[in-house]
Coordinates of C-alpha atoms and ligand atoms in Angstrom, one line a residue:
M1 CA 0.0 0.0 0.0
K2 CA 2.7 2.4 1.1
C3 CA 4.7 1.4 -1.9
I4 CA 1.8 2.2 -4.3
E5 CA 1.3 5.5 -2.7
V6 CA 4.9 6.4 -3.1
T7 CA 4.9 5.2 -6.7
I8 CA 1.8 7.4 -7.5
W9 CA 3.4 10.3 -5.7
L10 CA 6.6 9.9 -7.7
F11 CA 4.5 9.6 -10.9
L12 CA 2.6 12.8 -10.1
A13 CA 5.8 14.6 -9.2
A14 CA 7.3 13.6 -12.6
V15 CA 4.3 14.8 -14.5
V16 CA 4.3 18.1 -12.6
S17 CA 8.0 18.7 -13.1
A18 CA 7.8 17.7 -16.8
K19 CA 6.1 21.0 -17.6
P20 CA 8.4 24.0 -17.0
P21 CA 6.9 27.0 -15.2
N22 CA 5.2 29.8 -17.0
M23 CA 6.9 33.2 -16.9
V24 CA 5.3 36.7 -16.9
F25 CA 7.8 39.6 -17.2
M26 CA 6.2 43.0 -16.5
L27 CA 8.6 45.7 -17.7
M28 CA 7.5 49.3 -17.1
D29 CA 8.7 52.3 -19.1
D30 CA 10.7 55.0 -17.3
M31 CA 9.2 54.0 -13.9
G32 CA 11.5 54.9 -11.0
W33 CA 12.7 53.0 -8.0
G34 CA 10.9 55.4 -5.8
D35 CA 7.5 55.1 -7.5
L36 CA 6.2 52.1 -5.5
G37 CA 4.7 52.3 -2.0
V38 CA 6.8 49.3 -1.0
Y39 CA 9.9 51.2 -2.1
G40 CA 9.0 54.1 0.1
N41 CA 6.9 56.3 -2.1
A42 CA 5.0 58.7 0.3
A43 CA 1.8 58.7 -1.8
K44 CA 1.4 54.9 -1.2
E45 CA -0.7 54.4 -4.3
T46 CA 0.4 51.0 -5.4
P47 CA -1.5 48.5 -3.3
N48 CA -1.2 45.7 -5.8
L49 CA 2.6 46.0 -6.2
D50 CA 3.0 46.3 -2.4
K51 CA 0.9 43.1 -2.0
M52 CA 3.0 41.4 -4.8
A53 CA 6.1 42.3 -2.7
A54 CA 4.5 41.0 0.5
E55 CA 3.8 37.7 -1.2
G56 CA 7.2 37.6 -3.0
M57 CA 10.7 38.9 -3.0
L58 CA 11.9 42.5 -3.1
L59 CA 15.2 43.1 -5.0
P60 CA 16.3 46.6 -4.1
S61 CA 19.7 46.4 -5.7
F62 CA 18.6 45.5 -9.1
Y63 CA 19.9 47.2 -12.3
S64 CA 19.1 47.7 -15.9
A65 CA 22.0 47.3 -18.3
N66 CA 21.6 50.8 -19.6
P67 CA 19.9 54.1 -18.7
L68 CA 17.8 54.2 -21.9
C69 CA 15.0 52.0 -23.2
S70 CA 16.1 50.3 -26.4
P71 CA 19.6 49.2 -25.2
S72 CA 18.1 48.1 -21.8
R73 CA 15.4 46.0 -23.5
A74 CA 17.8 44.5 -26.0
A75 CA 20.1 43.6 -23.1
M76 CA 17.3 41.9 -21.1
L77 CA 16.2 39.7 -24.0
T78 CA 19.7 38.7 -25.1
G79 CA 21.4 38.5 -21.7
R80 CA 24.2 40.6 -23.1
L81 CA 25.5 44.1 -22.5
P82 CA 24.5 46.6 -25.3
I83 CA 28.2 47.0 -26.2
R84 CA 28.1 43.3 -27.1
N85 CA 24.7 43.0 -28.8
G86 CA 25.2 46.1 -30.9
F87 CA 22.6 48.4 -29.2
Y88 CA 24.9 51.4 -29.1
S89 CA 26.4 54.1 -31.3
T90 CA 29.9 55.2 -32.2
N91 CA 28.8 58.4 -33.8
A92 CA 30.1 60.4 -30.8
H93 CA 31.6 59.4 -27.5
A94 CA 29.4 58.0 -24.7
R95 CA 26.0 58.8 -26.3
N96 CA 22.7 57.4 -25.5
A97 CA 21.2 56.0 -28.7
Y98 CA 17.9 54.2 -29.2
T99 CA 15.4 53.2 -31.9
P100 CA 13.4 56.2 -33.1
Q101 CA 11.3 55.5 -36.2
N102 CA 14.1 56.7 -38.6
I103 CA 16.7 54.3 -37.2
V104 CA 18.1 51.9 -39.8
G105 CA 19.3 49.2 -37.4
G106 CA 17.7 46.9 -35.0
I107 CA 18.3 43.6 -33.2
P108 CA 20.7 41.6 -35.3
D109 CA 19.7 38.0 -36.4
S110 CA 23.0 36.8 -34.9
E111 CA 21.7 37.6 -31.4
I112 CA 19.8 34.9 -29.5
L113 CA 16.8 36.2 -27.5
F114 CA 15.6 34.0 -24.7
P115 CA 12.0 33.9 -26.1
E116 CA 13.4 32.3 -29.3
L117 CA 14.7 29.4 -27.1
L118 CA 11.5 29.2 -25.0
L119 CA 9.5 29.0 -28.2
Q120 CA 11.7 26.1 -29.5
A121 CA 11.1 24.4 -26.1
G122 CA 7.3 24.6 -26.6
Y123 CA 6.3 27.8 -24.8
A124 CA 3.6 30.0 -26.1
T125 CA 5.2 33.5 -26.3
K126 CA 3.5 36.9 -26.5
I127 CA 4.7 40.5 -26.2
I128 CA 2.1 43.1 -25.2
G129 CA 3.3 46.7 -25.6
K130 CA 6.4 48.4 -26.6
W131 CA 9.1 46.5 -28.5
H132 CA 11.8 49.1 -29.2
L133 CA 14.3 46.7 -30.9
G134 CA 13.9 48.1 -34.4
Q135 CA 10.8 49.1 -36.4
Q136 CA 11.7 47.6 -39.8
P137 CA 9.9 44.3 -40.3
Q138 CA 13.0 42.1 -40.2
Y139 CA 13.5 43.3 -36.6
H140 CA 9.9 42.7 -35.4
P141 CA 9.0 40.4 -32.4
L142 CA 7.5 37.6 -34.6
K143 CA 11.0 37.3 -36.2
H144 CA 12.7 37.1 -32.8
G145 CA 11.0 34.6 -30.6
F146 CA 7.3 35.7 -30.2
H147 CA 4.2 33.9 -31.6
E148 CA 2.1 36.9 -30.9
W149 CA 2.3 40.7 -30.5
F150 CA -0.1 43.5 -29.6
G151 CA 1.7 46.8 -29.4
S152 CA 4.1 49.1 -31.1
P153 CA 7.7 49.1 -32.4
N154 CA 8.4 52.6 -31.2
C155 CA 7.4 55.1 -28.5
H156 CA 3.9 56.6 -28.7
F157 CA 5.2 60.1 -29.6
G158 CA 2.9 62.2 -31.7
P159 CA 0.4 63.1 -33.1
Y160 CA 2.2 63.5 -36.4
N161 CA 0.9 64.8 -39.7
D162 CA 1.5 61.6 -41.8
V163 CA 3.2 63.9 -44.3
T164 CA 6.6 64.8 -42.9
T165 CA 6.3 62.1 -40.2
P166 CA 4.0 59.1 -40.1
N167 CA 2.0 58.2 -36.9
I168 CA 3.5 55.2 -35.2
P169 CA 1.6 51.9 -36.0
V170 CA 0.2 49.5 -33.5
Y171 CA 0.5 45.8 -34.5
R172 CA -1.4 42.6 -34.0
N173 CA 1.1 39.9 -34.8
A174 CA 2.9 40.7 -38.0
S175 CA 0.4 43.2 -39.4
M176 CA -0.5 46.7 -38.4
A177 CA -3.9 47.2 -36.7
G178 CA -3.9 51.0 -36.9
R179 CA -1.9 53.9 -35.7
Y180 CA -1.5 55.9 -32.5
Y181 CA -3.7 59.0 -32.2
T182 CA -5.9 58.1 -35.2
D183 CA -7.0 54.5 -34.4
F184 CA -5.6 54.2 -30.9
P185 CA -6.3 57.7 -29.4
I186 CA -4.1 59.5 -26.9
N187 CA -5.6 62.8 -26.0
R188 CA -2.6 65.1 -25.6
S189 CA -4.6 67.8 -23.7
T190 CA -6.3 65.5 -21.1
G191 CA -3.9 62.6 -21.2
E192 CA -6.8 60.2 -21.7
S193 CA -6.1 56.9 -23.5
N194 CA -7.4 53.4 -23.2
L195 CA -4.1 51.8 -24.1
T196 CA -3.3 50.4 -20.7
Q197 CA -6.8 48.8 -20.5
L198 CA -6.2 47.2 -23.9
Y199 CA -2.9 45.9 -22.7
I200 CA -4.5 44.4 -19.5
Q201 CA -7.3 42.8 -21.6
E202 CA -4.7 41.3 -24.0
A203 CA -2.8 39.8 -21.1
V204 CA -6.0 38.3 -19.6
D205 CA -7.0 36.8 -22.9
F206 CA -3.5 35.3 -23.5
I207 CA -3.3 33.8 -20.1
H208 CA -6.8 32.3 -20.4
K209 CA -5.9 30.9 -23.8
S210 CA -2.5 29.5 -22.8
V211 CA -3.8 27.9 -19.6
G212 CA -6.6 26.4 -21.5
A213 CA -4.2 25.0 -24.1
G214 CA -2.0 23.5 -21.4
S215 CA 1.2 24.8 -22.9
P216 CA 3.7 26.7 -20.7
F217 CA 3.7 30.4 -21.6
F218 CA 5.9 33.4 -21.6
L219 CA 4.2 36.8 -21.4
Y220 CA 6.3 39.9 -21.9
W221 CA 4.0 42.7 -20.7
T222 CA 5.5 46.0 -21.4
P223 CA 3.0 48.9 -21.3
D224 CA 4.3 52.4 -21.7
A225 CA 1.9 54.8 -19.9
T226 CA 4.6 56.1 -17.6
H227 CA 6.7 57.2 -20.7
D228 CA 6.1 60.7 -22.1
P229 CA 3.4 61.5 -23.3
L230 CA 1.8 60.1 -20.1
Y231 CA -1.7 58.7 -20.3
A232 CA -4.4 57.0 -18.3
S233 CA -8.0 55.9 -19.0
K234 CA -10.9 58.0 -17.8
T235 CA -11.4 55.8 -14.6
F236 CA -7.9 56.6 -13.4
L237 CA -7.5 60.2 -14.6
R238 CA -7.2 62.7 -11.7
T239 CA -7.2 59.9 -9.1
S240 CA -3.6 60.3 -7.9
S241 CA -2.2 62.8 -5.5
R242 CA 0.8 62.9 -7.8
G243 CA -0.9 64.2 -11.0
L244 CA -1.0 62.5 -14.4
Y245 CA 2.2 60.5 -13.8
G246 CA 0.6 59.0 -10.7
D247 CA -2.6 58.3 -12.6
A248 CA -0.6 56.2 -15.0
V249 CA 1.2 54.4 -12.2
R250 CA -2.1 53.6 -10.5
E251 CA -3.6 52.1 -13.6
L252 CA -0.5 49.9 -14.2
D253 CA -0.7 48.9 -10.5
Y254 CA -4.3 47.9 -11.1
G255 CA -3.2 45.9 -14.2
V256 CA -0.6 44.0 -12.1
G257 CA -3.4 43.2 -9.6
V258 CA -5.7 41.9 -12.4
I259 CA -2.9 39.6 -13.8
L260 CA -1.8 38.2 -10.4
K261 CA -5.4 37.6 -9.4
L262 CA -6.1 35.8 -12.7
L263 CA -3.1 33.5 -12.3
T264 CA -4.3 32.6 -8.8
Q265 CA -7.9 32.0 -9.9
L266 CA -6.8 29.8 -12.8
G267 CA -4.8 27.7 -10.3
V268 CA -1.4 28.4 -12.0
A269 CA 0.1 30.9 -9.6
S270 CA 2.4 28.2 -8.1
D271 CA 3.6 27.3 -11.6
T272 CA 4.3 30.9 -12.7
L273 CA 7.3 33.2 -12.1
V274 CA 6.2 36.8 -12.3
I275 CA 8.8 39.6 -12.5
F276 CA 8.1 43.3 -12.2
S277 CA 10.7 45.9 -13.1
S278 CA 11.4 48.9 -15.3
D279 CA 13.6 49.6 -18.3
N280 CA 15.5 52.5 -16.8
G281 CA 15.2 55.2 -14.1
G282 CA 12.5 57.8 -13.9
A283 CA 12.8 60.7 -16.3
T284 CA 13.9 63.3 -13.7
Y285 CA 14.3 65.9 -16.6
A286 CA 10.5 65.8 -16.9
K287 CA 10.3 67.0 -13.2
E288 CA 6.8 66.4 -11.8
M289 CA 5.7 64.7 -15.0
G290 CA 8.3 62.0 -14.5
G291 CA 9.0 59.3 -11.9
S292 CA 10.7 59.3 -8.6
N293 CA 14.1 57.6 -8.1
G294 CA 13.9 57.6 -4.3
P295 CA 17.2 58.5 -2.6
F296 CA 19.2 58.0 -5.8
L297 CA 21.1 60.6 -7.9
C298 CA 19.6 61.9 -11.2
G299 CA 17.7 59.6 -13.5
K300 CA 17.1 58.3 -17.0
E301 CA 19.9 59.0 -19.5
T302 CA 22.6 59.0 -16.7
T303 CA 24.8 56.4 -15.2
F304 CA 24.2 57.6 -11.7
E305 CA 22.1 55.3 -9.5
G306 CA 18.8 57.1 -10.4
G307 CA 19.4 56.1 -14.1
M308 CA 19.8 52.4 -13.7
R309 CA 18.5 51.1 -10.3
E310 CA 15.1 49.5 -10.9
P311 CA 12.1 48.7 -8.7
T312 CA 12.2 45.0 -8.9
I313 CA 9.9 42.3 -7.4
A314 CA 9.7 38.5 -8.0
W315 CA 6.5 36.6 -7.3
W316 CA 6.1 32.8 -7.3
P317 CA 3.9 31.5 -4.5
G318 CA 5.2 28.3 -3.0
T319 CA 8.7 28.7 -4.5
V320 CA 9.7 32.3 -3.7
A321 CA 9.1 32.9 0.0
G322 CA 6.8 35.8 0.7
G323 CA 7.9 39.1 2.3
T324 CA 11.6 38.4 1.6
V325 CA 14.3 40.9 0.5
S326 CA 17.4 40.0 -1.5
H327 CA 20.4 42.3 -1.5
Q328 CA 21.8 40.4 -4.5
L329 CA 23.3 42.8 -7.1
G330 CA 21.0 41.9 -9.9
S331 CA 20.8 42.8 -13.5
M332 CA 17.9 42.7 -16.0
M333 CA 20.2 40.5 -18.1
D334 CA 19.9 37.8 -15.4
W335 CA 16.3 37.1 -16.5
F336 CA 17.8 35.6 -19.7
S337 CA 19.8 33.0 -17.8
T338 CA 17.0 32.5 -15.2
A339 CA 14.4 31.8 -17.9
L340 CA 16.7 29.3 -19.6
D341 CA 17.5 27.7 -16.2
L342 CA 13.8 27.3 -15.4
A343 CA 13.0 25.8 -18.8
E344 CA 16.1 23.6 -18.6
I345 CA 17.5 25.0 -21.8
K346 CA 21.3 25.0 -22.2
E347 CA 22.7 28.5 -22.3
P348 CA 24.4 29.3 -25.6
D349 CA 28.2 28.7 -25.2
D350 CA 29.4 30.4 -28.4
R351 CA 29.2 33.9 -26.9
I352 CA 29.6 35.8 -23.6
I353 CA 26.4 36.0 -21.6
D354 CA 26.4 38.8 -18.9
G355 CA 23.5 37.5 -16.9
M356 CA 23.4 34.7 -14.3
S357 CA 20.6 32.5 -13.2
L358 CA 18.8 34.0 -10.2
L359 CA 17.1 30.7 -9.3
P360 CA 19.4 30.1 -6.2
I361 CA 18.6 33.6 -5.1
L362 CA 14.9 33.3 -5.6
V363 CA 14.6 29.8 -4.1
N364 CA 17.3 29.8 -1.4
G365 CA 18.1 33.5 -0.8
T366 CA 21.8 33.0 -1.6
V367 CA 23.9 36.0 -2.5
T368 CA 26.8 36.0 -5.0
D369 CA 29.4 38.7 -5.5
R370 CA 29.5 40.1 -8.9
P371 CA 30.1 43.5 -10.6
V372 CA 27.6 45.8 -12.2
F373 CA 28.7 47.7 -15.3
Y374 CA 27.2 51.1 -16.1
Y375 CA 27.5 51.9 -19.8
R376 CA 26.6 55.0 -21.7
G377 CA 26.8 54.3 -25.5
D378 CA 30.3 53.0 -26.2
E379 CA 31.8 54.0 -22.8
L380 CA 32.1 52.1 -19.5
M381 CA 31.2 55.0 -17.2
A382 CA 31.1 53.3 -13.8
V383 CA 31.4 49.9 -12.0
R384 CA 29.8 48.8 -8.8
Y385 CA 31.2 46.0 -6.7
Q386 CA 29.8 45.1 -3.3
M387 CA 28.9 48.5 -1.7
Y388 CA 31.4 50.5 -3.8
K389 CA 30.8 52.3 -7.0
A390 CA 33.7 53.8 -9.0
H391 CA 33.0 56.4 -11.7
Y392 CA 35.6 56.2 -14.5
W393 CA 33.7 58.9 -16.5
T394 CA 31.0 61.4 -15.4
W395 CA 28.6 63.4 -17.6
T396 CA 25.0 64.6 -17.3
N397 CA 24.6 66.5 -20.5
S398 CA 26.3 69.4 -22.4
I399 CA 26.3 72.8 -20.8
D400 CA 24.6 74.0 -24.0
E401 CA 21.7 71.6 -23.6
F402 CA 21.5 72.4 -19.9
N403 CA 21.4 76.2 -20.7
H404 CA 18.5 75.4 -23.1
G405 CA 16.5 73.8 -20.3
T406 CA 17.3 70.1 -20.4
D407 CA 18.4 69.1 -16.9
F408 CA 19.0 65.5 -16.1
C409 CA 19.6 66.2 -12.4
P410 CA 17.1 68.9 -11.3
G411 CA 17.9 70.1 -7.8
E412 CA 20.8 67.7 -7.6
E413 CA 24.0 69.5 -8.7
I414 CA 27.0 67.9 -7.0
A415 CA 30.3 69.6 -7.6
N416 CA 32.7 67.5 -9.7
V417 CA 30.1 64.7 -10.0
T418 CA 27.2 65.9 -12.0
T419 CA 29.5 67.4 -14.6
H420 CA 28.4 69.1 -17.8
D421 CA 31.7 68.1 -19.5
Q422 CA 32.6 64.5 -20.2
V423 CA 35.2 64.1 -17.5
N424 CA 37.7 61.2 -17.7
H425 CA 38.4 60.0 -14.1
T426 CA 40.2 56.8 -15.3
S427 CA 43.5 57.8 -13.6
Q428 CA 41.7 58.3 -10.3
P429 CA 38.0 57.1 -10.3
L430 CA 35.4 58.9 -8.2
L431 CA 34.5 56.4 -5.4
F432 CA 31.3 56.2 -3.4
H433 CA 29.9 53.8 -0.8
L434 CA 26.3 53.2 -1.8
G435 CA 25.4 51.9 1.7
R436 CA 26.1 55.0 3.7
D437 CA 25.7 57.3 0.6
P438 CA 23.1 56.0 -1.8
G439 CA 22.8 59.5 -3.3
E440 CA 26.5 59.5 -4.5
K441 CA 27.2 62.8 -2.8
Y442 CA 30.2 62.2 -0.6
L443 CA 33.4 61.3 -2.4
I444 CA 35.8 58.9 -0.6
K445 CA 39.1 60.6 -0.7
P446 CA 41.7 58.9 -2.9
K447 CA 44.5 58.8 -0.3
T448 CA 42.4 56.9 2.3
A449 CA 42.9 53.2 3.1
E450 CA 39.3 52.6 2.2
Y451 CA 39.8 54.0 -1.3
I452 CA 42.9 52.1 -1.8
E453 CA 41.3 48.8 -0.6
A454 CA 38.1 49.2 -2.6
M455 CA 40.0 50.1 -5.8
K456 CA 42.2 47.0 -5.4
L457 CA 39.0 45.0 -5.8
I458 CA 37.4 47.1 -8.6
Q459 CA 40.4 47.9 -10.9
P460 CA 41.2 44.2 -11.8
I461 CA 37.5 43.7 -12.7
V462 CA 37.6 46.8 -15.0
D463 CA 41.0 45.8 -16.6
E464 CA 39.7 42.3 -17.2
H465 CA 36.5 43.6 -18.7
H466 CA 38.3 45.9 -21.2
K467 CA 40.9 43.2 -22.0
T468 CA 38.3 40.6 -23.0
L469 CA 35.6 42.8 -24.5
V470 CA 34.6 42.0 -28.1
K471 CA 32.3 44.8 -29.2
G472 CA 29.3 44.0 -31.4
A473 CA 28.8 45.9 -34.6
P474 CA 27.0 49.2 -33.6
Q475 CA 23.4 49.1 -34.8
L476 CA 22.4 52.6 -33.9
N477 CA 24.6 54.8 -36.1
Y478 CA 22.4 55.4 -39.2
C479 CA 19.1 57.2 -39.7
D480 CA 17.0 57.4 -42.8
P481 CA 13.5 58.9 -43.3
A482 CA 12.7 56.2 -45.8
V483 CA 12.7 53.5 -43.1
M484 CA 10.0 55.2 -41.0
N485 CA 6.6 53.6 -40.5
W486 CA 5.1 54.9 -43.8
A487 CA 3.9 51.6 -45.2
P488 CA 4.1 48.9 -42.4
P489 CA 3.1 45.3 -43.3
G490 CA -0.7 45.1 -43.4
C491 CA -1.2 48.8 -44.3
E492 CA -2.9 47.8 -47.6
D493 CA -5.7 46.0 -45.8
L494 CA -6.4 49.2 -43.8
D495 CA -5.9 51.5 -46.7
Q496 CA -3.2 53.3 -44.5
C497 CA -0.1 53.1 -46.7
L498 CA 1.7 56.4 -47.0
P499 CA 4.1 57.3 -49.8
V500 CA 7.7 56.3 -48.9
P501 CA 10.3 59.1 -49.4
H502 CA 13.7 58.6 -51.1
H503 CA 16.5 57.1 -49.1
D504 CA 18.7 59.6 -47.4
Q505 CA 20.9 57.7 -45.0
T506 CA 23.0 59.8 -42.6
L507 CA 24.7 59.4 -39.3
C508 CA 22.1 59.8 -36.5
Y509 CA 22.6 62.8 -34.2
W510 CA 22.7 61.7 -30.6
P511 CA 23.0 64.9 -28.4
H512 CA 23.6 63.3 -25.1
Ligands
NAG601 C1 -1.9 36.2 -33.7 O1 -1.2 35.0 -33.6 C2 -1.8 34.0 -32.7 C3 -0.8 32.8 -32.6 O2 -0.4 32.4 -33.9 C4 -3.1 33.6 -33.3 O3 -3.7 32.7 -32.4 C5 -4.0 34.8 -33.4 O4 -5.2 34.5 -34.0 C6 -3.3 35.9 -34.3 N1 -4.1 37.1 -34.3 C7 -4.4 37.8 -35.4 C8 -5.3 38.9 -35.2 O5 -4.0 37.4 -36.4
NAG602 C1 -9.4 65.8 -25.8 O1 -10.4 65.9 -24.8 C2 -11.0 67.2 -24.8 C3 -11.8 67.2 -23.5 O2 -12.7 66.1 -23.4 C4 -11.8 67.3 -26.0 O3 -12.5 68.6 -26.0 C5 -10.9 67.2 -27.2 O4 -11.7 67.2 -28.4 C6 -10.1 65.9 -27.2 N1 -9.1 65.9 -28.2 C7 -9.0 64.9 -29.1 C8 -7.9 65.0 -30.1 O5 -9.8 63.9 -29.1
NAG603 C1 -12.1 54.7 -24.1 O1 -13.1 53.7 -24.1 C2 -14.4 54.3 -23.8 C3 -15.3 53.1 -23.6 O2 -15.3 52.3 -24.8 C4 -14.8 55.3 -24.8 O3 -16.0 55.8 -24.4 C5 -13.7 56.4 -24.9 O4 -14.0 57.3 -25.9 C6 -12.4 55.8 -25.1 N1 -11.4 56.9 -24.9 C7 -10.4 57.1 -25.7 C8 -9.5 58.3 -25.5 O5 -10.1 56.4 -26.7
NAG604 C1 18.5 25.3 -2.7 O1 19.2 24.6 -1.6 C2 18.9 23.2 -1.6 C3 19.5 22.7 -0.3 O2 20.9 23.1 -0.2 C4 19.5 22.6 -2.8 O3 19.3 21.2 -2.8 C5 18.9 23.2 -4.0 O4 19.5 22.7 -5.2 C6 19.0 24.7 -4.0 N1 18.2 25.2 -5.1 C7 18.7 26.1 -6.0 C8 17.8 26.5 -7.1 O5 19.8 26.6 -5.9
NAG605 C1 36.4 69.9 -7.6 O1 37.6 69.6 -8.3 C2 38.5 70.6 -8.3 C3 39.7 70.3 -9.2 O2 40.2 69.0 -8.9 C4 38.9 70.9 -6.8 O3 39.8 72.0 -6.8 C5 37.7 71.2 -6.0 O4 38.1 71.3 -4.6 C6 36.7 70.1 -6.1 N1 35.4 70.5 -5.5 C7 34.8 69.7 -4.6 C8 33.6 70.3 -4.0 O5 35.2 68.6 -4.3
NAG606 C1 41.1 58.6 -20.1 O1 42.1 58.6 -19.2 C2 43.0 57.4 -19.2 C3 44.0 57.5 -18.1 O2 44.5 58.8 -18.0 C4 43.7 57.4 -20.6 O3 44.5 56.3 -20.7 C5 42.6 57.4 -21.7 O4 43.2 57.5 -23.0 C6 41.6 58.5 -21.5 N1 40.6 58.3 -22.5 C7 40.2 59.3 -23.3 C8 39.1 58.9 -24.3 O5 40.7 60.4 -23.3

């Protein structure tokens, strides 16, 4: 009797473990570390995210691979620094480059995205929201690991006139379904849009369908309401004490609640790893129309902590213990290795992967020493190891841009740190202790024993990194009006094809 019971139990265990877990990655756009109640936001307007953290693991020392959206997203999906996967520019030193609609490049076919490997392993894969790895058809999600797509290749900037600049298309799978502003309205005077509601509904439908089909699924949920121009639906407009930005956060928090509740109701919560994070820091230059980076210096576009430390939560009831905090130095690139580990897929061994599997951290709370690299374009600006961060270069933006009103560090000028020149500190890096000084304000003096000891750890890591680095071919150097979204696939069916202008390929101008 006992023997039979054991046999049945073993059989059930084998059946259960035969199906790898589902994964839901919720990646926000320009949301800051300090925007969530659980991360200390005084408005406390994120009850669902706070609950997610209470039921899961908070990762307060988690970093994006870049302070800007396209390179950050490309790094997450490839597990590789943008300098390796090509999401950078060499047009000028240390410039933030991305994928506006006139960019010629995009994600190279030679890069392996983890959804490509999940798809081969039998996962149903869907992206809902912003892609940002290139708007030309060869770069689209359905060519790089996704079965399904609802969303857009670029930011929702506009409205445009469709004469000098086309409105950005929204896709369903490989074909356009319409364009922002005309078919998917965003009211620029009120900030009203139903897009977040559409993205929530798409997620609900996909989860229902995948659970029904019994296949493991990967959902990459990447709504962009917290990216300029901000938007929220009528139900959420003017409900936040923080203004329109807070309205957008509240609606996204609501969406997180809907998705987690659905997973629970469908009985798959214990088979699903859910990650919440953001692509880069809050856009401090937008002042009260941007996010909060908590105690950290500056924000988006910079390699100070505010630019790259992300509000990260992991949720997996029954596997990740509730109410836990991990001080692991984590990277968005780790989700690449973690996803492969969970699906028992061998990591590619023909290339350097910068991520590491977080499974031991999530399951057992272990902590592993490892560095964090802060890149801006083609330059390694800073390195963190343990509590120390060394800046090899500092730059906010040019004094000319600053004098014309673009301030990446409003209210946070720190002498010799938030510099308006690109300052090369390589011969004597600026060193901070992020434990006692999370805001990077108090320089550790170079002649002190602490400085000397810390640099003895950091310098060999930097030397080794430079020595072994093989840079990918830069993808973000060329721009051309002919590659814009004039005639996206499927435009014929909607009668929305616009005339394509002549090619005029030039080096893109990246001001900062
Ligand atoms: C998108 O692709 C999925 C998966 O192949 C399919 O089930 C769905 O019907 C497609 N949607 C449209 C509108 O073509
Ligand atoms: C935006 O909303 C305002 C107020 O409801 C309305 O008057 C205006 O027509 C709307 N604009 C667009 C482009 O729909
Ligand atoms: C949002 O959807 C509601 C209900 O369908 C509709 O009345 C409203 O006009 C939509 N708003 C926008 C900005 O599209
Ligand atoms: C967690 O720790 C247990 C006990 O040491 C070990 O057997 C298991 O492999 C670890 N799991 C992971 C994912 O590291
Ligand atoms: C900034 O650097 C200059 C030149 O090295 C130095 O003279 C000055 O004391 C520094 N200022 C501060 C506040 O550290
Ligand atoms: C930065 O400084 C280091 C050390 O002084 C020097 O070797 C390097 O060439 C400098 N880099 C640039 C781009 O000036």
